[in-house]
Every structure is written in C-alpha cells, then in structure tokens.
Amino acid sequence: MYFVMDLYLIVLCLLVIYIKDSLQGPHEKRLLNNLLATYNTLERPVANESDPLEVKFGLTLQQIIDVEWNDYNLRWNDSEYGGVRDLRITPNKLWKPDVLMYNSADEGFDGTYHTNIVVKNNGSCLYVPPGIFKSTCKIDITWFPFDDQHCEMKFGSWTYDGNQLDLILNSDDGGDLSDFITNGEWYLIGMPGKKNTITYQCCPEPYVDITFTIQIRRRTLYYFFNLIVPCVLISSMALLGFTLPPDSGEKLTLGTYFNCIMFMVASSVVLTVVVLNYHHRTADIHEMPPWIKSVFLQWLPWILRMGRPGRKITRKTIILSNRMKELELKERSSKSLLANVLDIDDDFRHPCSGISGSTTAIGGSVFTRLTTVEEQNVSSGCSHKDLHHILKELQFITNRMKKADEEQELISDWKFAAMVVDR
C-alpha cells in the first residue's frame, strides 16, 4: 500500500515538472529545428579540422561516467529563443565520442545505458551514461588475507587518435568516491586517474587514454577470527606440549587430545562439504545410486527418527520398497490411457470409410467411444492424421510434465539425503 502511494507521488511530481517546463515549448521546438536541420552526427564538431576536440572525462564509482565536450555546431543566443539555455537531446541525433573501456570483460563490450545529452547554449555537452562495467583484473594473493589489489579500468576513443580527440581528466584526484557504497569484504583505498599517450604498432598516430586504478584492501576481520585465530591456537597448544616436564607423563595424553581435536575438525569440514554437495545436486548432473537411496532415504532416517512430509518411514515400508524394486512390472501395465491410445495409432491411418469395421478389433469402451465419434464425423470430412498429431503433442506434454515431476522429486531426495548426513 505504501509503495503504491510513493509511486503515485513520484509520477505526480514528474508531471508537474513537465508542465512547468512546457511553457517554453514553441521556442525550444524552433531551436531544435534550427540546430538539427543541417546537423551531421558523423561530423567532428570543431571549427578547424586540424584542431583536436577536448573531451573531459570523469568517473564516479557508483556506476556513472561523466563525459563533457564542446560542440561547435550547437551554439545559440538564448535571447533569440525565449531564454532557452539548455536542451536534452537523444544521443543518436548528436555526435558523441566513442569512448570505450579497452579491458572490458562484458559480453556486450559496452555496459553503459545511453541517456540524453545535456546541451547548453555555449555548445558544451554533458553526457552522463550510467553503467555496470566488467573488466579484467590480475589478482595477487601472495599476502592473503592481508592483500591489496589494484584493478585498472582503461578508457579511450576507439577510432579517433590524439590529434583529433584529446581526453582530459575531469579531476586531478581521479574518480569521484563521494557516492560510493562501502563493501563488507573490501575497503576502498582510492581511485587515482592517469592520462596516457601511446603509439601502437598498427598506427603512427598517438592515441590518448585515461586509466583509473581502483585500489582496494581486503577486510581481514572475518578471516582473522575464522582462519588465523584457530590455526594459531592449535599451533600454540602443540608447542606448549613440548614445555611439559618429561617425567610428568602427560605429553602423550595431551598429544592424543590434540590429534583427536584436529581429527574432529577435519571430519566436520569433510562432512560439511558432503552436505553442501548433496544439497545442490540436480537431476541433470547427478543420478542417485540405489545404495544411497537405501541408506540415506530409508534406513538412516528410520534409525534417526526422521520423517518426510507425506511419507511415513517404517521398517515394514522399507522391506516392501525393497521387494517392489525386485519385481519386473510389465511395460503395458505401467502405461497411461493416453499411451495405450498412442500404441494403436496405426489403426487410425486408414480412410474414414473403414472406421466402422475396425471398431470391434480395437477393443475397450474408451476406444469404442472414440470410433463412434469418428463415425459421426465422417460426413464432415474428419482427418485421422490431425488426431494422430494431437495425440503425439499430448504425449510430448505429458512426458515433459512427468520428467519435470521426476526431476523435482530427485532434487528433493538429494536435499533430504543432505539433511540426513547433517543430522
């Protein structure tokens, strides 16, 4: 209820703002027509072709990129257009620098959302596309868990060289960290930026890029209490055992105690791995062997007094279940009514005129009903081929539903086996 009220409030505010800005609609419309009438998105917006276009580039660590440049063709006198000083134009109608992240690991390569470009009357353009970037990063775990990691994000133009497009850092401090949301595992040290001018082997022209280095440090509190402290305590107790006097006779007893503790901890870790492995198994990857069904789904739950909803596990049910597995049921008796109908699909391939003669040969009240209906529809030109296709589709649907039920049941069996091992 509260969510709906908040949503209505936001929509109302947006409508009010839109109505207020629409007072300058005619002037803004005329301005857009004059600016975009002869505008070419492929033309680099500079007054002199030999001058490079300066693009200010900044990065905010909350998934936002700031790109600013000055478009020579998008300048106007605001007094001639009713005081309109800025416009919001879709990026496909304007020229924009093709700045991409060189070391991107994203499938789409460009992970930004293309928002409107804010154009001011002096020609300055502000492009702030939010995005989620995935980059390659070399991890050094030499000093784990007291390690620092440095991940670089390299941005640059893909087609314009340094003589045509010059990237400038928006801030000397690097990226903006004011809106950064802290992480529970990593501590952000800083994000400095550096401008590089590189000449590649393929091209003689220099190319400009800006590289931001994200410096993070691992928070060691979790690993300190769960990894370092237990290891230090166990090692310290083992060393203290050597300080006992030889004639006390307790060295062997204390060593045996430490070995038992280490064995229990190791066994607990192994069983935890087994429990997690069983719990996350699926029918597509693992098939439950018969001995696991017998041990972890029948005997151990009965011994541990564990039950499953809708299933009562007793000694009698276990014995009956094992006996039923040894019996080989005929395939015909396990088929559904629909499967029996599909087994005689060859009888439906003859012309409609021959249906009445095959009614007795089919046998069964259901099949007699089917043939009777067919006899009534002979005059209307019924098609047994269509009926055969319908039955095939029904068989496919029932097989899919049956397979889905079997897979879900197998997943439930694995989860119950994990509960038994955990018990």
XYZ file of C-alpha atoms in Angstrom:
423
model
C 0.000 0.000 0.000
C 2.796 2.415 0.892
C 4.670 1.503 -2.295
C 1.695 2.434 -4.453
C 1.307 5.777 -2.704
C 5.002 6.601 -3.178
C 4.795 5.677 -6.843
C 1.853 7.981 -7.394
C 3.731 10.799 -5.654
C 6.739 10.416 -7.953
C 4.569 10.372 -11.067
C 2.727 13.480 -9.892
C 5.990 15.348 -9.324
C 7.224 14.412 -12.766
C 4.009 15.618 -14.333
C 4.217 18.936 -12.515
C 7.813 19.473 -13.627
C 6.928 18.583 -17.194
C 4.020 21.024 -17.289
C 6.206 23.787 -15.873
C 8.928 23.300 -18.494
C 6.414 23.128 -21.324
C 5.854 26.907 -21.122
C 8.885 27.375 -23.399
C 7.709 24.703 -25.821
C 7.461 26.828 -29.000
C 10.890 28.411 -28.554
C 12.505 25.077 -27.722
C 10.867 23.421 -30.721
C 12.076 26.173 -33.049
C 15.559 25.966 -31.554
C 15.735 22.200 -32.045
C 14.615 22.513 -35.655
C 17.241 25.168 -36.392
C 20.071 23.275 -34.682
C 19.371 19.821 -36.110
C 18.263 20.854 -39.605
C 21.785 20.708 -41.054
C 23.486 18.773 -38.240
C 25.523 15.713 -39.192
C 26.229 13.127 -36.491
C 29.294 11.877 -38.395
C 30.987 15.289 -38.399
C 33.509 16.002 -35.658
C 32.256 19.270 -34.067
C 35.281 21.561 -34.385
C 35.724 24.958 -36.052
C 39.076 23.957 -37.577
C 39.673 20.425 -38.855
C 43.274 20.474 -37.613
C 42.291 21.217 -34.004
C 41.699 18.322 -31.594
C 38.391 18.159 -29.746
C 38.891 18.264 -25.981
C 36.751 15.799 -24.027
C 36.727 15.977 -20.233
C 36.389 12.520 -18.762
C 35.475 11.635 -15.188
C 34.354 8.536 -13.348
C 32.079 8.149 -10.336
C 32.346 4.781 -8.650
C 28.594 4.407 -8.372
C 28.194 3.218 -11.956
C 28.260 6.663 -13.659
C 30.619 8.110 -16.261
C 30.899 11.866 -16.841
C 31.829 12.903 -20.372
C 31.938 16.597 -21.324
C 32.898 18.276 -24.606
C 32.084 21.400 -26.606
C 30.139 21.098 -29.854
C 30.895 23.991 -32.221
C 27.661 23.441 -34.155
C 25.363 23.593 -31.113
C 25.641 27.228 -30.097
C 22.843 29.774 -29.979
C 21.829 33.067 -28.466
C 19.360 32.358 -25.681
C 17.710 35.770 -26.087
C 16.528 34.789 -29.566
C 14.814 31.645 -28.294
C 12.832 32.820 -25.290
C 15.630 32.335 -22.774
C 16.199 28.622 -23.526
C 19.716 27.896 -22.269
C 19.887 24.102 -22.336
C 18.379 21.165 -24.190
C 18.097 17.403 -23.645
C 18.709 15.555 -26.900
C 18.888 11.823 -27.534
C 22.449 10.619 -28.274
C 21.568 9.121 -31.668
C 20.910 12.625 -33.043
C 24.226 14.157 -31.968
C 27.889 13.418 -32.378
C 29.431 11.863 -29.288
C 32.927 10.494 -28.640
C 33.259 6.736 -28.978
C 34.921 6.307 -25.581
C 35.026 2.649 -24.530
C 36.747 0.597 -21.871
C 39.652 -1.219 -23.519
C 39.959 -4.065 -20.997
C 36.236 -4.821 -20.869
C 35.151 -8.363 -19.993
C 31.462 -7.772 -20.722
C 29.746 -9.777 -23.467
C 28.302 -6.598 -24.966
C 31.665 -4.794 -24.513
C 29.859 -1.507 -23.748
C 27.925 -1.742 -20.492
C 26.512 1.792 -20.435
C 22.914 2.926 -20.765
C 22.587 5.675 -23.375
C 20.869 8.644 -21.729
C 20.067 12.081 -23.134
C 22.842 14.596 -23.742
C 22.503 17.950 -21.959
C 23.430 20.711 -24.441
C 23.929 24.318 -23.279
C 23.819 27.489 -25.345
C 27.620 27.869 -25.321
C 27.976 24.488 -27.070
C 29.065 22.469 -24.034
C 27.669 18.923 -23.965
C 27.304 16.780 -20.852
C 26.855 13.034 -21.303
C 26.341 11.007 -18.107
C 25.579 7.385 -19.058
C 25.157 5.041 -16.075
C 26.577 1.585 -16.489
C 27.940 -1.575 -14.920
C 31.479 -2.309 -16.070
C 33.167 -5.705 -16.015
C 36.924 -5.556 -16.507
C 39.801 -7.983 -16.370
C 41.939 -7.757 -13.245
C 45.018 -9.681 -12.162
C 44.642 -10.848 -8.546
C 47.733 -11.292 -6.378
C 47.045 -13.425 -3.278
C 50.614 -13.665 -2.019
C 49.768 -11.930 1.262
C 46.236 -13.297 1.643
C 44.235 -12.306 3.691
C 46.321 -9.127 4.190
C 46.414 -8.356 0.470
C 45.864 -5.194 -1.559
C 44.510 -5.415 -5.089
C 44.903 -2.918 -7.929
C 42.409 -3.152 -10.787
C 42.777 -0.896 -13.810
C 39.986 0.472 -15.996
C 41.342 1.851 -19.256
C 39.082 4.241 -21.202
C 39.822 5.752 -24.580
C 38.480 6.550 -28.022
C 38.285 3.586 -30.349
C 38.702 5.375 -33.691
C 39.879 8.956 -33.025
C 43.589 9.492 -32.413
C 45.149 12.105 -30.151
C 45.301 14.691 -32.944
C 41.526 14.537 -33.347
C 40.259 13.856 -29.822
C 42.104 14.751 -26.625
C 40.939 13.223 -23.340
C 41.385 15.369 -20.226
C 40.919 14.240 -16.634
C 37.892 15.927 -15.116
C 39.570 15.958 -11.684
C 43.195 15.646 -10.635
C 42.125 13.464 -7.697
C 40.914 10.745 -10.033
C 37.470 9.216 -9.656
C 34.667 10.621 -7.531
C 34.136 8.491 -4.402
C 31.509 10.625 -2.657
C 28.614 8.314 -3.585
C 30.494 5.051 -3.130
C 28.659 2.378 -1.124
C 31.019 0.552 1.238
C 31.567 -3.166 0.844
C 31.689 -5.713 3.647
C 34.696 -7.606 2.267
C 36.795 -4.900 0.614
C 37.960 -1.454 1.753
C 38.414 1.173 -0.970
C 41.756 2.965 -0.659
C 41.423 5.263 -3.645
C 40.870 5.531 -7.388
C 43.562 7.711 -8.987
C 43.438 8.516 -12.679
C 46.253 8.915 -15.169
C 46.371 10.188 -18.733
C 48.451 8.123 -21.163
C 49.538 8.824 -24.726
C 50.505 5.626 -26.534
C 51.623 4.949 -30.094
C 50.600 1.459 -31.213
C 52.367 -0.667 -33.815
C 49.385 -0.587 -36.144
C 49.131 3.183 -36.419
C 51.670 6.038 -36.418
C 49.277 8.463 -34.712
C 49.293 8.736 -30.908
C 46.202 7.553 -29.027
C 45.113 9.038 -25.712
C 43.543 7.024 -22.911
C 42.701 7.601 -19.257
C 43.386 4.765 -16.833
C 41.685 4.631 -13.443
C 43.296 2.334 -10.877
C 40.882 1.022 -8.252
C 42.909 0.310 -5.117
C 41.143 -1.986 -2.651
C 42.226 -3.724 0.544
C 40.687 -6.886 1.949
C 38.963 -6.617 5.310
C 40.685 -9.247 7.452
C 38.291 -9.392 10.414
C 36.326 -12.382 9.095
C 39.411 -14.350 8.073
C 41.180 -13.370 11.293
C 38.596 -14.984 13.574
C 37.693 -17.935 11.348
C 41.080 -18.863 9.884
C 44.036 -17.254 11.616
C 42.971 -17.476 15.276
C 42.094 -21.237 15.200
C 45.353 -22.099 13.428
C 47.410 -20.012 15.857
C 45.693 -21.531 18.904
C 46.139 -25.113 17.712
C 49.785 -24.493 16.822
C 50.409 -22.747 20.163
C 48.900 -25.623 22.124
C 51.041 -28.095 20.197
C 54.160 -26.060 21.016
C 53.178 -25.747 24.677
C 53.055 -29.524 24.879
C 56.838 -29.641 24.483
C 57.288 -27.446 27.573
C 55.889 -30.131 29.877
C 58.457 -31.983 32.027
C 59.345 -35.412 30.622
C 58.660 -37.180 33.926
C 55.087 -35.806 34.174
C 53.734 -38.472 31.823
C 51.196 -36.104 30.240
C 52.914 -35.378 26.934
C 51.429 -38.406 25.203
C 47.972 -37.759 26.627
C 47.998 -34.111 25.559
C 49.245 -35.020 22.078
C 46.483 -37.605 21.725
C 43.927 -34.996 22.759
C 45.206 -32.514 20.175
C 45.139 -35.177 17.468
C 41.551 -36.059 18.331
C 40.543 -32.398 18.155
C 42.203 -31.989 14.758
C 40.540 -35.180 13.501
C 37.125 -33.943 14.636
C 37.620 -30.578 12.939
C 38.774 -32.228 9.709
C 35.829 -34.646 9.784
C 33.424 -31.766 10.348
C 34.818 -29.919 7.336
C 34.594 -33.028 5.130
C 31.005 -33.742 6.169
C 30.074 -30.107 5.586
C 31.425 -30.381 2.044
C 29.412 -33.587 1.508
C 26.232 -31.969 2.840
C 26.595 -28.944 0.561
C 27.406 -31.210 -2.378
C 24.291 -33.308 -1.826
C 22.078 -30.286 -1.218
C 22.950 -28.538 -4.504
C 22.813 -31.585 -6.786
C 20.350 -31.596 -9.682
C 18.796 -34.269 -11.854
C 20.669 -33.104 -14.959
C 24.095 -33.744 -13.431
C 23.751 -36.489 -10.821
C 21.569 -39.579 -10.642
C 21.040 -41.072 -7.206
C 22.534 -44.590 -6.914
C 20.379 -47.346 -5.367
C 22.642 -47.742 -2.324
C 22.292 -44.044 -1.451
C 18.512 -44.354 -1.684
C 18.572 -47.387 0.574
C 20.981 -45.951 3.161
C 20.186 -42.221 3.269
C 16.484 -42.284 2.354
C 15.302 -45.404 4.170
C 17.477 -46.960 6.868
C 19.259 -43.942 8.367
C 16.078 -41.784 8.533
C 14.304 -44.701 10.254
C 17.154 -45.092 12.751
C 17.398 -41.326 13.386
C 13.598 -40.956 13.591
C 13.491 -38.520 10.693
C 10.394 -38.232 8.544
C 9.364 -36.549 5.315
C 6.048 -34.757 4.772
C 3.550 -37.172 3.244
C 5.854 -40.184 3.637
C 5.911 -42.423 6.672
C 9.156 -44.375 7.026
C 8.850 -47.641 8.955
C 10.629 -50.972 8.864
C 7.709 -52.525 7.027
C 7.668 -49.843 4.321
C 11.419 -50.243 3.821
C 11.099 -54.014 3.304
C 8.139 -53.590 0.938
C 10.001 -50.932 -1.025
C 13.000 -53.209 -1.499
C 10.756 -56.058 -2.636
C 8.976 -53.857 -5.146
C 12.296 -52.982 -6.766
C 12.959 -56.658 -7.476
C 9.676 -57.133 -9.320
C 9.681 -56.508 -13.040
C 6.373 -54.968 -13.980
C 5.180 -55.269 -17.497
C 5.598 -52.143 -19.563
C 1.997 -52.343 -20.750
C 0.574 -52.180 -17.244
C 2.563 -49.048 -16.381
C 1.385 -47.064 -19.352
C -1.309 -44.475 -19.084
C -4.524 -44.489 -21.045
C -3.035 -41.969 -23.430
C -0.063 -44.245 -24.088
C -2.419 -47.132 -24.896
C -4.200 -44.909 -27.360
C -0.894 -43.982 -28.988
C 0.080 -47.642 -29.332
C -2.764 -48.198 -31.751
C -2.173 -45.097 -33.826
C -1.574 -47.318 -36.840
C -5.233 -48.317 -36.744
C -6.203 -44.686 -37.315
C -4.223 -44.317 -40.514
C -6.869 -45.937 -42.757
C -9.526 -43.865 -44.520
C -12.604 -42.643 -42.693
C -14.757 -45.150 -44.503
C -13.064 -48.068 -42.820
C -13.520 -46.938 -39.239
C -16.753 -48.786 -38.583
C -15.166 -52.112 -39.468
C -12.276 -51.682 -37.024
C -14.326 -50.693 -34.010
C -14.565 -54.228 -32.646
C -10.914 -55.022 -33.341
C -9.715 -52.153 -31.151
C -11.429 -53.276 -28.012
C -12.229 -51.296 -24.874
C -15.070 -48.939 -24.069
C -12.957 -45.805 -24.459
C -11.813 -46.764 -27.925
C -15.353 -47.677 -28.913
C -16.402 -44.188 -27.884
C -13.619 -42.655 -29.955
C -14.525 -44.618 -33.071
C -18.201 -43.840 -32.560
C -17.431 -40.139 -32.528
C -15.341 -40.579 -35.651
C -18.199 -42.378 -37.412
C -20.488 -39.468 -36.612
C -17.985 -37.021 -38.133
C -17.221 -38.977 -41.305
C -19.674 -36.908 -43.284
C -17.949 -33.682 -42.196
C -14.582 -34.787 -43.548
C -12.690 -35.676 -40.330
C -8.963 -36.284 -40.503
C -7.305 -39.099 -38.582
C -3.936 -37.570 -39.361
C -4.848 -34.500 -37.312
C -5.977 -36.740 -34.474
C -2.668 -38.567 -34.622
C -0.742 -35.266 -34.375
C -2.887 -34.167 -31.439
C -2.174 -37.403 -29.595
C 1.542 -37.016 -30.273
C 1.511 -33.498 -28.862
C -0.371 -34.699 -25.792
C 2.202 -37.433 -25.324
C 5.008 -34.861 -25.535
C 3.315 -32.630 -22.954
C 2.674 -35.495 -20.549
C 6.246 -36.733 -20.920
C 7.585 -33.250 -20.149
C 5.363 -32.949 -17.092
C 6.326 -36.413 -15.930
C 10.022 -35.661 -16.425
C 9.698 -32.376 -14.511
C 7.994 -34.176 -11.620
C 10.714 -36.836 -11.579
C 13.469 -34.198 -11.589
C 11.813 -32.284 -8.755
C 11.425 -35.494 -6.770
C 15.094 -36.366 -7.326
C 16.157 -32.886 -6.147
C 14.020 -33.345 -3.029
C 15.666 -36.731 -2.420
C 19.145 -35.183 -2.613
C 18.163 -32.418 -0.202
C 16.696 -34.940 2.231
C 19.880 -37.036 1.985
C 21.861 -33.894 2.844
C 19.646 -33.370 5.905
C 20.289 -36.964 6.997
C 24.072 -36.570 6.660
C 23.913 -33.255 8.522
C 21.956 -34.903 11.338
